[in-house]
Every structure is written in C-alpha cells, then in structure tokens.
XYZ file of C-alpha atoms in Angstrom:
303
model
C 18.540 -47.534 55.683
C 20.287 -47.631 59.483
C 18.198 -44.378 60.082
C 15.120 -45.288 58.625
C 11.070 -45.944 60.528
C 7.724 -45.767 59.912
C 6.206 -42.512 60.714
C 3.349 -43.402 63.347
C 0.928 -40.997 62.740
C 0.922 -41.533 58.314
C 2.456 -44.874 58.232
C 4.702 -44.110 55.387
C 8.311 -44.964 55.691
C 10.756 -42.089 56.558
C 13.639 -41.407 54.474
C 16.436 -41.652 56.122
C 17.232 -38.161 56.609
C 16.805 -35.586 59.171
C 17.182 -32.199 59.959
C 16.576 -30.505 62.730
C 13.669 -32.742 64.275
C 12.424 -32.873 60.048
C 12.202 -35.872 58.169
C 10.983 -36.910 55.052
C 8.432 -39.124 54.842
C 9.453 -41.852 51.381
C 5.965 -41.142 49.943
C 5.575 -42.671 46.259
C 3.682 -40.811 43.667
C 0.462 -41.045 42.166
C -0.080 -43.862 39.529
C -1.432 -41.388 37.336
C 1.147 -39.633 36.782
C 4.114 -42.481 36.892
C 1.776 -43.476 33.475
C 2.288 -39.638 32.501
C 5.438 -39.566 32.320
C 6.403 -43.450 30.841
C 3.809 -42.026 27.945
C 5.905 -39.370 27.316
C 8.961 -41.245 26.902
C 7.393 -43.966 24.527
C 6.390 -39.787 22.776
C 9.993 -38.655 22.999
C 11.165 -41.861 21.477
C 8.821 -41.473 18.719
C 8.756 -38.774 18.188
C 12.648 -38.502 17.905
C 12.315 -42.355 14.923
C 9.952 -40.156 12.983
C 10.838 -36.826 13.178
C 14.011 -34.474 13.324
C 15.836 -35.159 16.275
C 19.769 -35.422 16.236
C 21.729 -32.570 15.016
C 24.998 -33.735 12.810
C 27.303 -31.841 11.489
C 25.323 -29.217 8.068
C 22.097 -31.428 9.150
C 20.071 -33.292 11.318
C 18.480 -36.540 11.514
C 15.988 -35.657 9.194
C 13.430 -38.564 10.639
C 10.867 -41.315 9.004
C 8.604 -39.136 7.825
C 10.844 -37.028 6.036
C 9.101 -34.163 7.673
C 11.191 -30.335 7.691
C 9.815 -26.617 9.258
C 12.135 -25.849 5.562
C 9.798 -28.154 3.534
C 6.235 -26.818 5.155
C 7.881 -23.646 4.326
C 8.210 -24.159 0.996
C 5.549 -26.118 -0.158
C 2.899 -22.744 1.733
C 5.369 -20.409 -0.501
C 5.136 -22.673 -3.411
C 1.220 -22.398 -2.973
C 0.970 -18.571 -2.200
C 3.001 -18.658 -5.303
C 0.867 -20.712 -7.831
C -2.531 -18.115 -6.127
C -0.628 -15.749 -6.938
C 0.353 -16.238 -10.247
C -3.170 -17.115 -10.969
C -4.589 -13.238 -9.751
C -1.950 -11.720 -12.320
C -2.592 -14.050 -15.013
C -6.162 -12.682 -14.745
C -5.205 -9.133 -13.942
C -2.759 -9.015 -17.963
C -5.996 -10.342 -19.547
C -8.797 -8.049 -18.485
C -9.151 -4.634 -19.151
C -8.545 -2.098 -16.851
C -11.353 -0.510 -17.859
C -13.797 -3.847 -16.688
C -11.844 -4.704 -13.479
C -14.807 -3.474 -11.954
C -16.836 -6.009 -13.205
C -14.509 -8.785 -11.554
C -15.938 -7.278 -8.045
C -13.113 -10.159 -6.472
C -10.612 -9.699 -9.103
C -10.645 -6.521 -8.382
C -10.045 -6.431 -4.263
C -6.967 -8.781 -5.400
C -6.137 -6.109 -7.958
C -6.569 -3.485 -4.430
C -4.965 -5.543 -2.051
C -1.914 -5.339 -4.434
C -1.581 -2.442 -5.656
C -1.939 -0.965 -1.483
C 2.229 -2.969 -1.931
C 3.497 -1.424 -4.572
C 2.060 1.539 -3.442
C 4.070 1.384 0.437
C 6.771 0.820 -2.098
C 6.786 3.600 -5.044
C 4.815 6.225 -4.085
C 5.204 6.877 -0.145
C 8.211 8.786 -0.831
C 6.550 10.945 -1.928
C 2.630 10.312 -2.055
C 2.908 9.741 2.136
C 1.186 6.170 4.055
C -1.896 7.145 2.877
C -1.532 9.179 -0.556
C -2.485 12.732 1.285
C 0.632 14.855 -0.767
C 2.271 17.210 0.689
C 1.569 20.840 -0.826
C 4.546 22.420 0.420
C 6.382 19.999 -1.993
C 3.230 20.042 -4.383
C 2.692 16.519 -4.338
C -0.247 15.447 -4.612
C -3.739 14.215 -2.843
C -4.200 10.923 -4.062
C -7.350 10.815 -1.981
C -9.699 13.630 -2.596
C -11.709 14.019 -6.340
C -10.250 16.311 -8.108
C -7.688 15.352 -10.807
C -5.445 16.873 -13.133
C -6.044 14.684 -16.258
C -8.629 12.447 -15.267
C -8.945 9.835 -12.825
C -10.941 6.349 -14.052
C -8.570 3.321 -14.309
C -7.982 4.163 -17.431
C -6.571 7.738 -17.018
C -4.509 6.319 -13.798
C -3.376 3.517 -15.531
C -1.516 6.069 -18.128
C -0.182 8.261 -16.467
C 1.603 5.583 -14.141
C 3.510 3.771 -17.085
C 3.980 7.320 -19.399
C 4.519 9.926 -15.549
C 3.909 13.952 -16.105
C 6.805 16.044 -17.958
C 8.998 13.134 -17.791
C 11.798 14.051 -20.259
C 12.274 10.882 -23.252
C 8.996 9.434 -23.185
C 6.652 11.560 -26.588
C 2.928 10.167 -24.339
C 4.012 11.316 -21.741
C 1.887 13.584 -18.965
C 2.580 16.819 -20.466
C 1.284 21.160 -19.683
C 3.202 24.127 -18.844
C 2.305 27.161 -17.545
C 4.119 30.106 -18.898
C 5.195 32.755 -16.355
C 3.848 36.165 -16.151
C 6.455 38.288 -13.831
C 6.551 40.874 -15.113
C 3.915 40.936 -16.951
C 1.476 42.899 -14.732
C 1.869 46.019 -12.606
C 0.601 45.440 -8.656
C -2.136 46.515 -8.782
C -2.648 44.257 -11.540
C -2.053 41.082 -9.973
C -3.843 41.978 -6.900
C -6.520 42.367 -9.330
C -6.306 39.366 -10.945
C -5.573 37.532 -7.770
C -8.636 38.648 -6.632
C -10.916 37.781 -9.898
C -9.284 33.541 -8.977
C -9.697 33.754 -5.647
C -13.736 34.782 -6.537
C -14.009 31.287 -8.855
C -13.494 29.493 -5.315
C -16.046 32.049 -3.338
C -13.321 32.913 -1.663
C -13.119 37.259 -1.723
C -14.806 39.394 -4.173
C -14.288 39.712 -8.065
C -12.962 43.349 -9.650
C -13.491 44.440 -13.612
C -10.238 44.518 -14.099
C -9.393 40.294 -12.706
C -11.733 39.815 -15.085
C -10.518 41.334 -17.894
C -7.041 39.809 -16.844
C -7.543 36.681 -16.279
C -10.407 36.333 -19.894
C -6.805 37.479 -20.800
C -4.636 35.891 -20.633
C -5.958 33.140 -18.711
C -9.218 31.626 -19.942
C -7.311 29.856 -22.535
C -6.422 26.708 -20.195
C -8.991 27.438 -17.279
C -11.970 28.013 -18.678
C -14.103 30.770 -18.062
C -15.593 30.354 -15.299
C -12.199 28.712 -13.624
C -13.262 25.036 -14.642
C -9.667 23.014 -16.200
C -9.789 21.183 -19.046
C -7.860 17.779 -18.816
C -7.210 17.754 -22.452
C -4.193 20.161 -20.959
C -3.737 19.679 -17.747
C -4.678 22.899 -16.783
C -5.966 22.070 -12.922
C -9.582 23.147 -12.479
C -9.836 26.925 -10.428
C -13.483 27.405 -8.583
C -13.644 24.418 -6.551
C -11.970 24.475 -2.643
C -8.342 22.036 -3.334
C -5.469 23.677 -3.916
C -2.196 21.863 -5.090
C 0.619 25.204 -4.214
C -1.807 26.078 -1.989
C -4.548 28.794 -1.417
C -3.565 31.832 0.004
C -3.131 35.632 -1.299
C 1.129 34.845 -1.776
C 0.589 31.329 -3.142
C -1.958 32.131 -5.551
C 0.879 35.732 -6.714
C 4.241 32.918 -6.456
C 2.172 30.615 -8.417
C 0.901 33.300 -11.552
C 4.513 35.060 -11.942
C 6.870 31.670 -11.686
C 4.953 28.876 -12.228
C 5.961 25.742 -10.682
C 5.077 22.704 -12.545
C 5.449 18.855 -10.705
C 7.814 16.210 -12.038
C 6.292 11.974 -11.754
C 9.023 9.257 -13.382
C 6.826 6.966 -15.904
C 6.287 3.657 -14.184
C 6.656 1.746 -17.331
C 10.244 -0.675 -17.416
C 10.024 -0.104 -13.646
C 7.574 -2.139 -13.298
C 5.329 -5.001 -14.217
C 2.385 -3.589 -16.971
C 0.005 -6.200 -13.768
C 1.806 -4.498 -10.810
C 0.885 -0.747 -12.451
C -2.155 -2.309 -13.627
C -3.110 -3.426 -10.025
C -1.412 0.033 -8.634
C -3.928 2.094 -10.441
C -7.079 0.766 -8.856
C -5.358 1.128 -5.926
C -5.007 5.357 -6.776
C -9.182 5.231 -8.278
C -9.797 3.578 -4.757
C -8.774 5.270 -2.096
C -12.108 7.921 -2.451
C -11.911 10.412 -5.429
C -11.941 7.682 -8.213
C -13.689 8.301 -11.251
C -15.752 6.057 -13.052
C -14.985 4.857 -16.522
C -16.903 6.024 -19.230
C -17.157 4.919 -23.307
C -17.009 7.338 -26.095
C -20.696 7.422 -26.824
C -21.452 9.430 -29.783
C -19.845 7.142 -31.923
C -19.605 3.919 -31.113
C -16.780 3.113 -33.717
C -14.335 5.282 -31.903
C -12.016 4.096 -29.739
C -11.685 5.511 -26.586
C -9.030 8.877 -25.712
C -5.691 7.417 -23.964
C -5.516 11.081 -21.895
C -9.237 11.550 -20.956
C-alpha cells in the first residue's frame, strides 16, 4: 500500500508493484464487462436450479424442469419409430405392383431398401450393385433380367431365392454340361454362332445347326432367352460369365450356376418389399404388365 501512487500522465492509481521500473496501473474494468460478468453468474445459478448440474453417485440432479439429453433422445427415437411404423403399415397394405402409384411411399420404400441392401446384399452384389462377372454375381444396374425385372418378379425372387434347397417355389434352371458332346471343330463352330447372335463374330452353318439342335429349345432360335425357364439372353452385350471364347466354351462344357438364398424367414415381408423397390430403382427395373388376354386370369408369379 505504501508504494501506491497516482500516475501523473494518466491520473490512475498504481497497484504498488514495480518490475525494473515498470509499474502496473489499477485501471477499473469497463462497466459493460462487469454487468456481463454479473449476468453470467445469475444465469449459472438459474441453470443449476433448472437443469441437471450436480453429479451424484449414480445420477445427476434432475433440475426443476426435469430435462435430460437422454429423455430428448428417447422422444426423438420414439417419434422416428412411429414414423417408420406408419410407413411400414402402408407398405404392408399396398400390393407391390401398385407401389409406383404412390410416389411418396415409393421413395420411402427405396430409402428403406437401400439400407437393407447395404446390410444383406453388398457381400455378393457389391456396394454399387454392379455384381461380379468373375464370381457370377449379377449386375443389378442393367436391364437384363433372367427371371423378370418388374417389382413383383423381383419380390418373388427375393422371397424364394434361386436354386434354394428346400423351397418348392424357388427359381430353378439347369443347363446340362456338354463336355464330350462335341469335337473341337464343332465346339468352335458353336461358339462362333453364339458370339454371332450379339454381332461379335461371323456365324457358320455348322454352328447354327448345332445351336438349333441343342440350345434353341431354351435360349430361343435368335438367342432371346426364356424367362419361364430362366434361360439367359444370348443376343445382347450383357454376359454374366464373360463373353470371351474361353468363357463361353467353359460355360458350354461345364456350366456354372449360382445360388441366391431365399429371404423369406430371414427378413420380414415389408423389408423384402422395400428391397425389391430399391433394386427396381437402380436403373433396369421394368414396368409391371397385367394379363390382358383374360381379365380373370391371375398374373403369373414367375414372369
């Protein structure tokens, strides 16, 4: 206190400290800063009273408002569950072939199907649904469908699977092995004809005759395939097992046929319906076509 004095240039009292001739002025705090500080103290006291603040052994004080972040999260989760339940109820009621008529519901189904796809399908078809030619997993982005590409057909495939043992309604097709059926020249001629169906080679009479005798019954005279039998199209540019001569020879001699598990029993019907909507939306989905010849006839379950 004895060292305090008034600084002549500023007229402010010093605090009495000196370091190498440098003294500290006892400048008062601005009034606005002091009032702000007092308000923060008042706010802190109000917050401690109204909200959880003081930690205890197994919980914190609840505060007069009885608010908690866990309670808010529970409310948000409950609201989200209720919204999902409403959408799922609507999806359960609507026939899948009528789903495109409800654009908002269709968008909800596609979004839910995308989430289900990431959990259940990316292991084989890939995150972008492009499949794998090397492993024989189909590309779901193109417009080539072995069993049909409308919503109802996709849903049926998901429900019953492909070559699923124990399911009498599973998608089933079998290509017999032709190993030993042709000599080298005949096999080369047949491969030439198969490639010619998509414009990749010149055909020849021998290959065309062998194809007509052995392949046309399933794949069609022009290679258009047959969805009723699950016979793939041969006259386009989409090849599940590859379009090289070696790949085609291998498929003729020792056919490789994949299997997809049925999802009935693993996923609930609404989730399967959403998955079908998502797969249909990827770019190659087809329109559903009613049976027009006989209005009373039921739509075939396996288009």
